Amino acid sequence: MSPVDGRSAAFERHLLLQVAQAYYLDDRSKVEIAQQTGLSRWQVARALREARDTGMVQIRVGDPGDEHAALGDRLAAVLGIERAVVVGIAPAAGADGAADAVAEALAGVLATTVGEGRSVGLTWSRIIERLPAHLARMAPCDVVQLAGVVTLPGDRMGSVEVTREVARIAGGTAHPFYAPLFVAEAGTARALRAQPEIAACLDRVERLDVAVVSVGHWSEYGSAVYPLLPRELAEQVGAAGAIGEISGRVFDEAGRPVSPALDERIVGITADALRAIPRRIATSFGEYRARSTLAAARAGLISELVVDAPQAAAIVALDAEAGT
């Protein structure tokens, strides 16, 4: 917009920006902008064209999925895994929105890649709790609970309920068990693992085709396991270097196991048993879990990942920092 009426170039730039913001960001019509600025509609149209021509306004046309697919490819390479599905998240979605979006993407992965007659293991997490709401179909298969019970207040779905509901949707057989995930005494945990019903489920774990798990960050709000422990024990595990966990199996930043004493009190799949499963689909969300997910990959606990875009970008950034 060439200077008119003695206006300075700086004023003209300010006016261009004001017009562009009103039109492209505030969704104002050209008539409304003309009334607001005192320009004619013709001058508003000319200002918008000049804002584009000078680069003040840059318009991209494309499928956001392409960008997420490229980030997924990069993420899979960084983690050394077979596949990463990256989910776009609205900035205002919050933790619940992120968990729900990742659960929806996970449902799509399972619906399209799990074959009839396969056996699928599920742990509990905020993401996996939401899985049944998005899973419209899945090939008939056995669904096995991977670790002890996480119970929740109200009408929320715990470990047993999620296992049963996914099996119902698939038209398959559910194999839940009712032992707690964490037991205060190692001897009690051993006795529970020896109970016939629980032992049968844990034996099925050894023959799974697919495990669906979540990566937790070792903190009160980042892990389903941390709040189950006495605070002193949880803090001791943290002080020993714990950064993340999957189904109660805790690891440090290098992916090494942290607390054999805690392992003895967990009822569920072991880290070695998880590594032996052909497909290990992990889920996660939130930038603060990025180092935990990196560590889980280093531990060999995941072969595929479904994750939100902020965490995916954070993992790639951490890898780039490590390489500098």
PDB file of N, CA, C and O in Angstrom, residues 164-217:
ATOM      1  N   ARG A 164     -12.475 -56.530  29.224  1.00  0.00           N
ATOM      2  CA  ARG A 164     -13.744 -57.155  28.835  1.00  0.00           C
ATOM      3  C   ARG A 164     -14.415 -56.407  27.684  1.00  0.00           C
ATOM      4  O   ARG A 164     -14.957 -57.021  26.757  1.00  0.00           O
ATOM      5  N   GLU A 165     -14.381 -55.099  27.720  1.00  0.00           N
ATOM      6  CA  GLU A 165     -15.081 -54.320  26.700  1.00  0.00           C
ATOM      7  C   GLU A 165     -14.396 -54.438  25.341  1.00  0.00           C
ATOM      8  O   GLU A 165     -15.059 -54.550  24.310  1.00  0.00           O
ATOM      9  N   VAL A 166     -13.072 -54.408  25.314  1.00  0.00           N
ATOM     10  CA  VAL A 166     -12.365 -54.568  24.036  1.00  0.00           C
ATOM     11  C   VAL A 166     -12.643 -55.961  23.464  1.00  0.00           C
ATOM     12  O   VAL A 166     -12.865 -56.122  22.258  1.00  0.00           O
ATOM     13  N   ALA A 167     -12.646 -56.982  24.314  1.00  0.00           N
ATOM     14  CA  ALA A 167     -12.960 -58.336  23.845  1.00  0.00           C
ATOM     15  C   ALA A 167     -14.387 -58.411  23.305  1.00  0.00           C
ATOM     16  O   ALA A 167     -14.646 -59.076  22.293  1.00  0.00           O
ATOM     17  N   ARG A 168     -15.309 -57.723  23.971  1.00  0.00           N
ATOM     18  CA  ARG A 168     -16.699 -57.728  23.487  1.00  0.00           C
ATOM     19  C   ARG A 168     -16.798 -57.105  22.099  1.00  0.00           C
ATOM     20  O   ARG A 168     -17.467 -57.633  21.201  1.00  0.00           O
ATOM     21  N   ILE A 169     -16.132 -55.978  21.902  1.00  0.00           N
ATOM     22  CA  ILE A 169     -16.163 -55.308  20.595  1.00  0.00           C
ATOM     23  C   ILE A 169     -15.568 -56.211  19.521  1.00  0.00           C
ATOM     24  O   ILE A 169     -16.065 -56.272  18.394  1.00  0.00           O
ATOM     25  N   ALA A 170     -14.515 -56.919  19.876  1.00  0.00           N
ATOM     26  CA  ALA A 170     -13.841 -57.798  18.911  1.00  0.00           C
ATOM     27  C   ALA A 170     -14.584 -59.107  18.689  1.00  0.00           C
ATOM     28  O   ALA A 170     -14.272 -59.837  17.736  1.00  0.00           O
ATOM     29  N   GLY A 171     -15.532 -59.410  19.552  1.00  0.00           N
ATOM     30  CA  GLY A 171     -16.183 -60.707  19.455  1.00  0.00           C
ATOM     31  C   GLY A 171     -15.255 -61.833  19.860  1.00  0.00           C
ATOM     32  O   GLY A 171     -15.367 -62.960  19.376  1.00  0.00           O
ATOM     33  N   GLY A 172     -14.322 -61.518  20.760  1.00  0.00           N
ATOM     34  CA  GLY A 172     -13.347 -62.505  21.207  1.00  0.00           C
ATOM     35  C   GLY A 172     -13.539 -62.861  22.667  1.00  0.00           C
ATOM     36  O   GLY A 172     -14.595 -62.612  23.249  1.00  0.00           O
ATOM     37  N   THR A 173     -12.515 -63.427  23.268  1.00  0.00           N
ATOM     38  CA  THR A 173     -12.567 -63.889  24.649  1.00  0.00           C
ATOM     39  C   THR A 173     -11.682 -63.017  25.525  1.00  0.00           C
ATOM     40  O   THR A 173     -10.531 -62.747  25.170  1.00  0.00           O
ATOM     41  N   ALA A 174     -12.240 -62.581  26.649  1.00  0.00           N
ATOM     42  CA  ALA A 174     -11.480 -61.773  27.596  1.00  0.00           C
ATOM     43  C   ALA A 174     -10.802 -62.662  28.625  1.00  0.00           C
ATOM     44  O   ALA A 174     -11.373 -63.658  29.077  1.00  0.00           O
ATOM     45  N   HIS A 175      -9.589 -62.286  29.005  1.00  0.00           N
ATOM     46  CA  HIS A 175      -8.840 -63.012  30.035  1.00  0.00           C
ATOM     47  C   HIS A 175      -8.336 -62.007  31.065  1.00  0.00           C
ATOM     48  O   HIS A 175      -7.158 -61.636  31.077  1.00  0.00           O
ATOM     49  N   PRO A 176      -9.226 -61.566  31.960  1.00  0.00           N
ATOM     50  CA  PRO A 176      -8.812 -60.635  33.009  1.00  0.00           C
ATOM     51  C   PRO A 176      -8.402 -61.385  34.279  1.00  0.00           C
ATOM     52  O   PRO A 176      -8.618 -62.592  34.400  1.00  0.00           O
ATOM     53  N   PHE A 177      -7.791 -60.668  35.207  1.00  0.00           N
ATOM     54  CA  PHE A 177      -7.586 -61.217  36.540  1.00  0.00           C
ATOM     55  C   PHE A 177      -7.691 -60.088  37.550  1.00  0.00           C
ATOM     56  O   PHE A 177      -7.595 -58.909  37.201  1.00  0.00           O
ATOM     57  N   TYR A 178      -7.920 -60.454  38.812  1.00  0.00           N
ATOM     58  CA  TYR A 178      -8.367 -59.470  39.802  1.00  0.00           C
ATOM     59  C   TYR A 178      -7.329 -59.131  40.867  1.00  0.00           C
ATOM     60  O   TYR A 178      -7.636 -58.475  41.839  1.00  0.00           O
ATOM     61  N   ALA A 179      -6.100 -59.543  40.707  1.00  0.00           N
ATOM     62  CA  ALA A 179      -5.065 -59.186  41.681  1.00  0.00           C
ATOM     63  C   ALA A 179      -4.693 -57.715  41.539  1.00  0.00           C
ATOM     64  O   ALA A 179      -4.769 -57.144  40.445  1.00  0.00           O
ATOM     65  N   PRO A 180      -4.260 -57.065  42.622  1.00  0.00           N
ATOM     66  CA  PRO A 180      -3.796 -55.679  42.506  1.00  0.00           C
ATOM     67  C   PRO A 180      -2.487 -55.597  41.734  1.00  0.00           C
ATOM     68  O   PRO A 180      -1.715 -56.560  41.688  1.00  0.00           O
ATOM     69  N   LEU A 181      -2.232 -54.447  41.145  1.00  0.00           N
ATOM     70  CA  LEU A 181      -0.988 -54.243  40.406  1.00  0.00           C
ATOM     71  C   LEU A 181       0.213 -54.216  41.349  1.00  0.00           C
ATOM     72  O   LEU A 181       1.252 -54.825  41.068  1.00  0.00           O
ATOM     73  N   PHE A 182       0.074 -53.517  42.467  1.00  0.00           N
ATOM     74  CA  PHE A 182       1.168 -53.417  43.448  1.00  0.00           C
ATOM     75  C   PHE A 182       0.722 -54.049  44.759  1.00  0.00           C
ATOM     76  O   PHE A 182      -0.395 -53.825  45.224  1.00  0.00           O
ATOM     77  N   VAL A 183       1.626 -54.852  45.342  1.00  0.00           N
ATOM     78  CA  VAL A 183       1.372 -55.495  46.627  1.00  0.00           C
ATOM     79  C   VAL A 183       2.497 -55.097  47.583  1.00  0.00           C
ATOM     80  O   VAL A 183       3.671 -55.057  47.195  1.00  0.00           O
ATOM     81  N   ALA A 184       2.141 -54.807  48.815  1.00  0.00           N
ATOM     82  CA  ALA A 184       3.126 -54.277  49.772  1.00  0.00           C
ATOM     83  C   ALA A 184       4.250 -55.258  50.073  1.00  0.00           C
ATOM     84  O   ALA A 184       5.394 -54.845  50.295  1.00  0.00           O
ATOM     85  N   GLU A 185       3.952 -56.551  50.093  1.00  0.00           N
ATOM     86  CA  GLU A 185       4.944 -57.552  50.445  1.00  0.00           C
ATOM     87  C   GLU A 185       5.288 -58.430  49.250  1.00  0.00           C
ATOM     88  O   GLU A 185       4.395 -58.904  48.540  1.00  0.00           O
ATOM     89  N   ALA A 186       6.574 -58.660  49.022  1.00  0.00           N
ATOM     90  CA  ALA A 186       7.010 -59.476  47.881  1.00  0.00           C
ATOM     91  C   ALA A 186       6.462 -60.902  47.983  1.00  0.00           C
ATOM     92  O   ALA A 186       6.083 -61.505  46.976  1.00  0.00           O
ATOM     93  N   GLY A 187       6.395 -61.447  49.198  1.00  0.00           N
ATOM     94  CA  GLY A 187       5.878 -62.797  49.376  1.00  0.00           C
ATOM     95  C   GLY A 187       4.423 -62.905  48.972  1.00  0.00           C
ATOM     96  O   GLY A 187       4.004 -63.909  48.363  1.00  0.00           O
ATOM     97  N   THR A 188       3.636 -61.891  49.291  1.00  0.00           N
ATOM     98  CA  THR A 188       2.223 -61.878  48.898  1.00  0.00           C
ATOM     99  C   THR A 188       2.088 -61.812  47.385  1.00  0.00           C
ATOM    100  O   THR A 188       1.235 -62.483  46.793  1.00  0.00           O
ATOM    101  N   ALA A 189       2.943 -61.014  46.747  1.00  0.00           N
ATOM    102  CA  ALA A 189       2.907 -60.921  45.286  1.00  0.00           C
ATOM    103  C   ALA A 189       3.234 -62.267  44.646  1.00  0.00           C
ATOM    104  O   ALA A 189       2.592 -62.678  43.671  1.00  0.00           O
ATOM    105  N   ARG A 190       4.235 -62.973  45.200  1.00  0.00           N
ATOM    106  CA  ARG A 190       4.573 -64.296  44.658  1.00  0.00           C
ATOM    107  C   ARG A 190       3.404 -65.258  44.806  1.00  0.00           C
ATOM    108  O   ARG A 190       3.111 -66.038  43.888  1.00  0.00           O
ATOM    109  N   ALA A 191       2.733 -65.209  45.954  1.00  0.00           N
ATOM    110  CA  ALA A 191       1.597 -66.096  46.183  1.00  0.00           C
ATOM    111  C   ALA A 191       0.463 -65.793  45.209  1.00  0.00           C
ATOM    112  O   ALA A 191      -0.182 -66.712  44.685  1.00  0.00           O
ATOM    113  N   LEU A 192       0.239 -64.527  44.937  1.00  0.00           N
ATOM    114  CA  LEU A 192      -0.816 -64.157  43.985  1.00  0.00           C
ATOM    115  C   LEU A 192      -0.473 -64.637  42.579  1.00  0.00           C
ATOM    116  O   LEU A 192      -1.331 -65.160  41.864  1.00  0.00           O
ATOM    117  N   ARG A 193       0.782 -64.447  42.179  1.00  0.00           N
ATOM    118  CA  ARG A 193       1.179 -64.874  40.833  1.00  0.00           C
ATOM    119  C   ARG A 193       1.048 -66.383  40.660  1.00  0.00           C
ATOM    120  O   ARG A 193       0.917 -66.877  39.531  1.00  0.00           O
ATOM    121  N   ALA A 194       1.077 -67.124  41.774  1.00  0.00           N
ATOM    122  CA  ALA A 194       0.951 -68.584  41.709  1.00  0.00           C
ATOM    123  C   ALA A 194      -0.499 -69.053  41.693  1.00  0.00           C
ATOM    124  O   ALA A 194      -0.762 -70.233  41.432  1.00  0.00           O
ATOM    125  N   GLN A 195      -1.448 -68.149  41.980  1.00  0.00           N
ATOM    126  CA  GLN A 195      -2.862 -68.536  41.940  1.00  0.00           C
ATOM    127  C   GLN A 195      -3.238 -68.986  40.531  1.00  0.00           C
ATOM    128  O   GLN A 195      -2.835 -68.366  39.542  1.00  0.00           O
ATOM    129  N   PRO A 196      -4.019 -70.079  40.391  1.00  0.00           N
ATOM    130  CA  PRO A 196      -4.283 -70.656  39.059  1.00  0.00           C
ATOM    131  C   PRO A 196      -4.816 -69.657  38.031  1.00  0.00           C
ATOM    132  O   PRO A 196      -4.333 -69.618  36.897  1.00  0.00           O
ATOM    133  N   GLU A 197      -5.795 -68.845  38.414  1.00  0.00           N
ATOM    134  CA  GLU A 197      -6.379 -67.899  37.455  1.00  0.00           C
ATOM    135  C   GLU A 197      -5.344 -66.879  36.982  1.00  0.00           C
ATOM    136  O   GLU A 197      -5.236 -66.576  35.785  1.00  0.00           O
ATOM    137  N   ILE A 198      -4.574 -66.360  37.932  1.00  0.00           N
ATOM    138  CA  ILE A 198      -3.567 -65.349  37.597  1.00  0.00           C
ATOM    139  C   ILE A 198      -2.421 -65.984  36.827  1.00  0.00           C
ATOM    140  O   ILE A 198      -1.940 -65.430  35.829  1.00  0.00           O
ATOM    141  N   ALA A 199      -2.000 -67.159  37.269  1.00  0.00           N
ATOM    142  CA  ALA A 199      -0.914 -67.854  36.572  1.00  0.00           C
ATOM    143  C   ALA A 199      -1.297 -68.161  35.132  1.00  0.00           C
ATOM    144  O   ALA A 199      -0.461 -68.065  34.216  1.00  0.00           O
ATOM    145  N   ALA A 200      -2.575 -68.506  34.900  1.00  0.00           N
ATOM    146  CA  ALA A 200      -3.029 -68.804  33.536  1.00  0.00           C
ATOM    147  C   ALA A 200      -2.947 -67.568  32.652  1.00  0.00           C
ATOM    148  O   ALA A 200      -2.529 -67.637  31.489  1.00  0.00           O
ATOM    149  N   CYS A 201      -3.348 -66.412  33.194  1.00  0.00           N
ATOM    150  CA  CYS A 201      -3.255 -65.164  32.419  1.00  0.00           C
ATOM    151  C   CYS A 201      -1.803 -64.815  32.120  1.00  0.00           C
ATOM    152  O   CYS A 201      -1.457 -64.451  30.989  1.00  0.00           O
ATOM    153  N   LEU A 202      -0.948 -64.932  33.130  1.00  0.00           N
ATOM    154  CA  LEU A 202       0.459 -64.595  32.926  1.00  0.00           C
ATOM    155  C   LEU A 202       1.125 -65.576  31.968  1.00  0.00           C
ATOM    156  O   LEU A 202       2.051 -65.201  31.238  1.00  0.00           O
ATOM    157  N   ASP A 203       0.627 -66.810  31.942  1.00  0.00           N
ATOM    158  CA  ASP A 203       1.138 -67.775  30.966  1.00  0.00           C
ATOM    159  C   ASP A 203       0.721 -67.371  29.554  1.00  0.00           C
ATOM    160  O   ASP A 203       1.499 -67.504  28.599  1.00  0.00           O
ATOM    161  N   ARG A 204      -0.507 -66.856  29.407  1.00  0.00           N
ATOM    162  CA  ARG A 204      -0.967 -66.380  28.091  1.00  0.00           C
ATOM    163  C   ARG A 204      -0.121 -65.206  27.597  1.00  0.00           C
ATOM    164  O   ARG A 204       0.077 -65.035  26.403  1.00  0.00           O
ATOM    165  N   VAL A 205       0.336 -64.387  28.540  1.00  0.00           N
ATOM    166  CA  VAL A 205       1.179 -63.244  28.183  1.00  0.00           C
ATOM    167  C   VAL A 205       2.414 -63.700  27.413  1.00  0.00           C
ATOM    168  O   VAL A 205       2.886 -63.008  26.496  1.00  0.00           O
ATOM    169  N   GLU A 206       2.937 -64.866  27.768  1.00  0.00           N
ATOM    170  CA  GLU A 206       4.144 -65.381  27.116  1.00  0.00           C
ATOM    171  C   GLU A 206       3.904 -65.712  25.641  1.00  0.00           C
ATOM    172  O   GLU A 206       4.851 -65.859  24.875  1.00  0.00           O
ATOM    173  N   ARG A 207       2.631 -65.832  25.249  1.00  0.00           N
ATOM    174  CA  ARG A 207       2.317 -66.236  23.872  1.00  0.00           C
ATOM    175  C   ARG A 207       1.549 -65.169  23.101  1.00  0.00           C
ATOM    176  O   ARG A 207       0.928 -65.457  22.079  1.00  0.00           O
ATOM    177  N   LEU A 208       1.600 -63.944  23.556  1.00  0.00           N
ATOM    178  CA  LEU A 208       0.876 -62.860  22.894  1.00  0.00           C
ATOM    179  C   LEU A 208       1.480 -62.518  21.534  1.00  0.00           C
ATOM    180  O   LEU A 208       2.688 -62.619  21.324  1.00  0.00           O
ATOM    181  N   ASP A 209       0.610 -62.051  20.629  1.00  0.00           N
ATOM    182  CA  ASP A 209       1.063 -61.508  19.350  1.00  0.00           C
ATOM    183  C   ASP A 209       1.277 -59.999  19.428  1.00  0.00           C
ATOM    184  O   ASP A 209       2.150 -59.441  18.751  1.00  0.00           O
ATOM    185  N   VAL A 210       0.436 -59.334  20.227  1.00  0.00           N
ATOM    186  CA  VAL A 210       0.458 -57.869  20.318  1.00  0.00           C
ATOM    187  C   VAL A 210       0.304 -57.466  21.778  1.00  0.00           C
ATOM    188  O   VAL A 210      -0.548 -58.009  22.498  1.00  0.00           O
ATOM    189  N   ALA A 211       1.109 -56.521  22.221  1.00  0.00           N
ATOM    190  CA  ALA A 211       0.924 -55.898  23.536  1.00  0.00           C
ATOM    191  C   ALA A 211       0.639 -54.415  23.319  1.00  0.00           C
ATOM    192  O   ALA A 211       1.307 -53.755  22.516  1.00  0.00           O
ATOM    193  N   VAL A 212      -0.363 -53.907  24.023  1.00  0.00           N
ATOM    194  CA  VAL A 212      -0.701 -52.483  23.960  1.00  0.00           C
ATOM    195  C   VAL A 212      -0.458 -51.897  25.340  1.00  0.00           C
ATOM    196  O   VAL A 212      -1.112 -52.283  26.315  1.00  0.00           O
ATOM    197  N   VAL A 213       0.498 -50.986  25.431  1.00  0.00           N
ATOM    198  CA  VAL A 213       0.935 -50.455  26.718  1.00  0.00           C
ATOM    199  C   VAL A 213       1.001 -48.934  26.644  1.00  0.00           C
ATOM    200  O   VAL A 213       0.812 -48.342  25.578  1.00  0.00           O
ATOM    201  N   SER A 214       1.278 -48.326  27.779  1.00  0.00           N
ATOM    202  CA  SER A 214       1.491 -46.879  27.817  1.00  0.00           C
ATOM    203  C   SER A 214       2.772 -46.575  28.579  1.00  0.00           C
ATOM    204  O   SER A 214       3.116 -47.273  29.538  1.00  0.00           O
ATOM    205  N   VAL A 215       3.443 -45.531  28.158  1.00  0.00           N
ATOM    206  CA  VAL A 215       4.671 -45.089  28.824  1.00  0.00           C
ATOM    207  C   VAL A 215       4.302 -44.053  29.874  1.00  0.00           C
ATOM    208  O   VAL A 215       3.703 -43.017  29.558  1.00  0.00           O
ATOM    209  N   GLY A 216       4.640 -44.338  31.116  1.00  0.00           N
ATOM    210  CA  GLY A 216       4.402 -43.386  32.192  1.00  0.00           C
ATOM    211  C   GLY A 216       5.676 -42.657  32.578  1.00  0.00           C
ATOM    212  O   GLY A 216       6.778 -43.192  32.456  1.00  0.00           O
ATOM    213  N   HIS A 217       5.504 -41.439  33.032  1.00  0.00           N
ATOM    214  CA  HIS A 217       6.612 -40.650  33.572  1.00  0.00           C
ATOM    215  C   HIS A 217       6.635 -40.864  35.088  1.00  0.00           C
ATOM    216  O   HIS A 217       5.582 -40.863  35.726  1.00  0.00           O
TER     217      HIS A 217
END
